[in-house]
mmCIF file of C-alpha atoms in Angstrom:
data_model
loop_
_atom_site.group_PDB
_atom_site.id
_atom_site.type_symbol
_atom_site.label_atom_id
_atom_site.label_comp_id
_atom_site.label_asym_id
_atom_site.label_seq_id
_atom_site.Cartn_x
_atom_site.Cartn_y
_atom_site.Cartn_z
ATOM 1 C CA MET A 1 -60.193 17.988 5.360
ATOM 2 C CA ALA A 2 -60.608 20.146 8.447
ATOM 3 C CA ILE A 3 -58.329 23.156 8.998
ATOM 4 C CA GLY A 4 -56.702 21.449 12.007
ATOM 5 C CA GLY A 5 -55.935 18.350 9.910
ATOM 6 C CA LEU A 6 -54.542 20.491 7.093
ATOM 7 C CA ALA A 7 -52.319 22.383 9.537
ATOM 8 C CA LEU A 8 -51.033 19.065 10.935
ATOM 9 C CA LEU A 9 -50.320 17.782 7.419
ATOM 10 C CA ILE A 10 -48.441 20.978 6.513
ATOM 11 C CA ALA A 11 -46.439 20.772 9.763
ATOM 12 C CA MET A 12 -45.482 17.149 9.012
ATOM 13 C CA PHE A 13 -44.274 18.025 5.495
ATOM 14 C CA ALA A 14 -42.334 21.010 6.833
ATOM 15 C CA ALA A 15 -40.643 18.790 9.463
ATOM 16 C CA MET A 16 -39.720 16.169 6.840
ATOM 17 C CA PHE A 17 -38.308 18.858 4.533
ATOM 18 C CA ALA A 18 -36.275 20.395 7.373
ATOM 19 C CA ALA A 19 -34.909 16.953 8.312
ATOM 20 C CA MET A 20 -33.647 16.480 4.754
ATOM 21 C CA LEU A 21 -31.692 19.725 4.981
ATOM 22 C CA VAL A 22 -29.896 18.871 8.240
ATOM 23 C CA PRO A 23 -26.818 16.593 7.825
ATOM 24 C CA ALA A 24 -26.677 13.400 9.854
ATOM 25 C CA ALA A 25 -25.133 13.662 13.316
ATOM 26 C CA THR A 26 -22.271 11.378 12.251
ATOM 27 C CA GLY A 27 -21.044 13.932 9.740
ATOM 28 C CA ALA A 28 -21.497 11.375 6.961
ATOM 29 C CA ARG A 29 -23.407 12.402 3.883
ATOM 30 C CA ALA A 30 -25.042 10.025 1.480
ATOM 31 C CA ALA A 31 -24.429 10.872 -2.143
ATOM 32 C CA VAL A 32 -27.529 12.161 -3.873
ATOM 33 C CA GLY A 33 -25.649 12.933 -7.071
ATOM 34 C CA ILE A 34 -22.339 11.765 -8.370
ATOM 35 C CA THR A 35 -18.727 12.529 -7.554
ATOM 36 C CA LYS A 36 -16.193 11.689 -10.251
ATOM 37 C CA CYS A 37 -12.416 12.002 -9.980
ATOM 38 C CA THR A 38 -9.508 11.278 -12.281
ATOM 39 C CA GLY A 39 -5.835 11.036 -11.516
ATOM 40 C CA SER A 40 -2.796 8.820 -11.680
ATOM 41 C CA GLN A 41 -2.222 5.831 -9.403
ATOM 42 C CA THR A 42 1.072 4.227 -8.366
ATOM 43 C CA VAL A 43 0.860 0.633 -7.117
ATOM 44 C CA THR A 44 3.336 -1.658 -5.310
ATOM 45 C CA TYR A 45 3.045 -5.492 -5.302
ATOM 46 C CA THR A 46 4.449 -7.737 -2.554
ATOM 47 C CA PRO A 47 5.620 -10.197 -3.771
ATOM 48 C CA GLY A 48 5.855 -9.018 -7.361
ATOM 49 C CA LEU A 49 3.349 -10.053 -10.004
ATOM 50 C CA THR A 50 4.360 -12.917 -12.281
ATOM 51 C CA ASP A 51 2.758 -14.689 -15.226
ATOM 52 C CA GLN A 52 1.369 -17.262 -12.742
ATOM 53 C CA PRO A 53 -1.351 -16.398 -10.199
ATOM 54 C CA ARG A 54 -0.204 -16.159 -6.574
ATOM 55 C CA GLU A 55 -1.208 -14.463 -3.299
ATOM 56 C CA VAL A 56 -0.147 -10.801 -3.450
ATOM 57 C CA THR A 57 -0.562 -7.735 -1.244
ATOM 58 C CA VAL A 58 -1.164 -4.543 -3.195
ATOM 59 C CA SER A 59 -0.835 -0.989 -1.913
ATOM 60 C CA GLY A 60 -0.997 2.317 -3.676
ATOM 61 C CA LYS A 61 -1.571 6.021 -3.721
ATOM 62 C CA ALA A 62 -3.364 8.254 -6.182
ATOM 63 C CA PRO A 63 -3.515 12.031 -6.293
ATOM 64 C CA LEU A 64 -6.948 12.811 -7.736
ATOM 65 C CA LEU A 65 -6.408 16.277 -9.142
ATOM 66 C CA ASP A 66 -9.603 16.588 -11.147
ATOM 67 C CA CYS A 67 -12.825 15.977 -9.177
ATOM 68 C CA VAL A 68 -16.349 17.153 -9.922
ATOM 69 C CA SER A 69 -19.160 16.563 -7.444
ATOM 70 C CA THR A 70 -22.863 17.265 -7.727
ATOM 71 C CA SER A 71 -23.173 15.850 -4.183
ATOM 72 C CA ASP A 72 -20.668 18.202 -2.525
ATOM 73 C CA PRO A 73 -19.645 21.248 -4.579
ATOM 74 C CA THR A 74 -16.728 21.978 -2.190
ATOM 75 C CA ILE A 75 -14.865 18.970 -3.615
ATOM 76 C CA PHE A 76 -12.412 19.551 -6.472
ATOM 77 C CA GLN A 77 -9.479 17.226 -5.649
ATOM 78 C CA ALA A 78 -8.448 14.427 -3.273
ATOM 79 C CA THR A 79 -5.775 11.900 -2.322
ATOM 80 C CA SER A 80 -6.592 8.209 -2.350
ATOM 81 C CA THR A 81 -4.634 5.405 -0.644
ATOM 82 C CA PHE A 82 -5.518 1.726 -0.700
ATOM 83 C CA SER A 83 -4.435 -1.770 0.248
ATOM 84 C CA ALA A 84 -5.736 -5.140 -0.886
ATOM 85 C CA THR A 85 -4.835 -8.825 -0.952
ATOM 86 C CA GLY A 86 -5.730 -11.514 -3.424
ATOM 87 C CA THR A 87 -4.577 -14.099 -5.889
ATOM 88 C CA PHE A 88 -3.614 -12.715 -9.269
ATOM 89 C CA SER A 89 -0.970 -12.449 -11.964
ATOM 90 C CA CYS A 90 0.142 -9.749 -14.379
ATOM 91 C CA THR A 91 -2.928 -10.447 -16.523
ATOM 92 C CA SER A 92 -5.731 -11.776 -14.297
ATOM 93 C CA GLY A 93 -7.118 -12.218 -10.816
ATOM 94 C CA THR A 94 -9.340 -10.748 -8.120
ATOM 95 C CA ARG A 95 -8.719 -9.092 -4.782
ATOM 96 C CA ALA A 96 -10.568 -7.470 -1.883
ATOM 97 C CA GLY A 97 -9.440 -4.454 0.091
ATOM 98 C CA SER A 98 -10.179 -0.955 1.261
ATOM 99 C CA ARG A 99 -9.503 2.558 0.043
ATOM 100 C CA LYS A 100 -9.385 5.840 1.939
ATOM 101 C CA ILE A 101 -10.008 9.137 0.217
ATOM 102 C CA THR A 102 -9.036 12.426 1.838
ATOM 103 C CA TRP A 103 -10.939 15.222 0.135
ATOM 104 C CA ASN A 104 -9.647 18.782 -0.274
ATOM 105 C CA ASN A 105 -12.380 19.944 2.172
ATOM 106 C CA ASP A 106 -10.727 17.822 4.955
ATOM 107 C CA ASN A 107 -13.513 15.216 4.920
ATOM 108 C CA THR A 108 -12.641 11.563 4.354
ATOM 109 C CA SER A 109 -14.345 8.520 2.879
ATOM 110 C CA THR A 110 -13.491 4.881 3.598
ATOM 111 C CA LEU A 111 -14.458 2.512 0.802
ATOM 112 C CA SER A 112 -14.648 -1.269 0.641
ATOM 113 C CA SER A 113 -13.565 -2.721 -2.672
ATOM 114 C CA THR A 114 -13.322 -5.779 -4.835
ATOM 115 C CA SER A 115 -11.175 -5.680 -7.949
ATOM 116 C CA THR A 116 -10.915 -7.788 -11.056
ATOM 117 C CA VAL A 117 -7.783 -7.691 -13.214
ATOM 118 C CA SER A 118 -8.111 -8.533 -16.886
ATOM 119 C CA LEU A 119 -6.183 -8.193 -20.096
ATOM 120 C CA ASN A 120 -7.886 -5.887 -22.586
ATOM 121 C CA GLY A 121 -5.872 -6.016 -25.801
ATOM 122 C CA ALA A 122 -2.348 -4.915 -24.892
ATOM 123 C CA GLU A 123 -3.554 -3.129 -21.751
ATOM 124 C CA THR A 124 -4.108 -4.603 -18.305
ATOM 125 C CA VAL A 125 -7.243 -3.113 -16.750
ATOM 126 C CA VAL A 126 -8.455 -3.283 -13.144
ATOM 127 C CA LEU A 127 -12.196 -2.850 -12.618
ATOM 128 C CA ILE A 128 -13.002 -1.855 -9.026
ATOM 129 C CA LYS A 129 -16.339 -1.603 -7.207
ATOM 130 C CA GLY A 130 -17.588 -1.283 -3.675
ATOM 131 C CA VAL A 131 -19.463 0.767 -1.107
ATOM 132 C CA VAL A 132 -18.501 3.824 0.938
ATOM 133 C CA VAL A 133 -18.496 2.324 4.456
ATOM 134 C CA ASP A 134 -17.630 5.461 6.455
ATOM 135 C CA GLY A 135 -17.323 9.224 6.157
ATOM 136 C CA GLU A 136 -18.530 11.476 3.379
ATOM 137 C CA PHE A 137 -20.933 9.677 1.012
ATOM 138 C CA LYS A 138 -21.432 6.762 3.474
ATOM 139 C CA GLY A 139 -23.687 4.123 1.949
ATOM 140 C CA ALA A 140 -23.063 5.165 -1.658
ATOM 141 C CA GLN A 141 -21.831 2.669 -4.240
ATOM 142 C CA TRP A 142 -18.652 3.422 -6.154
ATOM 143 C CA THR A 143 -16.720 2.137 -9.153
ATOM 144 C CA GLY A 144 -13.250 2.671 -10.508
ATOM 145 C CA THR A 145 -11.086 1.848 -13.491
ATOM 146 C CA PHE A 146 -7.298 1.614 -13.348
ATOM 147 C CA ALA A 147 -5.224 1.034 -16.511
ATOM 148 C CA MET A 148 -1.894 -0.513 -15.471
ATOM 149 C CA PHE A 149 1.209 0.481 -17.387
ATOM 150 C CA SER A 150 4.610 -1.012 -16.621
ATOM 151 C CA THR A 151 7.998 0.209 -17.718
ATOM 152 C CA LYS A 152 9.300 -3.354 -17.138
ATOM 153 C CA PRO A 153 6.766 -5.767 -18.686
ATOM 154 C CA LEU A 154 9.328 -8.596 -18.905
ATOM 155 C CA ALA A 155 9.502 -8.599 -15.078
ATOM 156 C CA CYS A 156 6.279 -10.663 -15.183
ATOM 157 C CA LEU A 157 8.380 -13.534 -16.573
ATOM 158 C CA THR A 158 10.869 -13.531 -13.662
ATOM 159 C CA THR A 159 10.683 -15.242 -10.261
ATOM 160 C CA GLN A 160 10.740 -11.856 -8.476
ATOM 161 C CA GLY A 161 7.930 -10.534 -10.657
ATOM 162 C CA LEU A 162 6.754 -7.039 -11.387
ATOM 163 C CA ALA A 163 7.219 -4.830 -8.291
ATOM 164 C CA GLY A 164 4.905 -1.998 -9.306
ATOM 165 C CA VAL A 165 3.004 -0.103 -11.958
ATOM 166 C CA SER A 166 1.336 3.234 -12.528
ATOM 167 C CA GLY A 167 -1.419 4.534 -14.718
ATOM 168 C CA PRO A 168 -4.614 6.552 -14.999
ATOM 169 C CA LEU A 169 -7.373 6.050 -12.428
ATOM 170 C CA THR A 170 -11.032 7.095 -12.620
ATOM 171 C CA LEU A 171 -13.345 6.873 -9.572
ATOM 172 C CA SER A 172 -17.105 7.500 -9.490
ATOM 173 C CA ILE A 173 -19.124 7.662 -6.276
ATOM 174 C CA GLY A 174 -22.878 7.966 -6.117
ATOM 175 C CA SER A 175 -25.811 7.472 -8.450
ATOM 176 C CA LEU A 176 -24.240 4.854 -10.678
#
């Protein structure tokens, strides 16, 4: 290869490397590693959950006090809020919604989500998955697990239903 061709090849590689180091103009950053957070989530159901499936709106908030990120080392905690609608009961169902995470570094992420509720022994578990649609980690896939614990389990047998629950939440964003 001629010296001029070699210089052009080196210049092209240098430009590609430099482009990888510069964040996108939108401020969004795709996850190249993984970001994992744990916390506790509080959820409200309108109308309340019963033993029979019905259309329900769900909203909640979760302080994520323990985050570790190989994608963004400035992240160590966050607050997550979400809303979703779907047909489900105290023990089963699916729903679609969105979640917003506000990171301790003042960046945000908006996530699409689908959730499946299932009974796992004596514990009701919600498996969540989706994609980061805006903000930090845009384009990355994410998953979550929420174990629902109620202080009023018999409310599922009433007409009004169970108004809310809380429990541990784990979220993972990135190379899943």
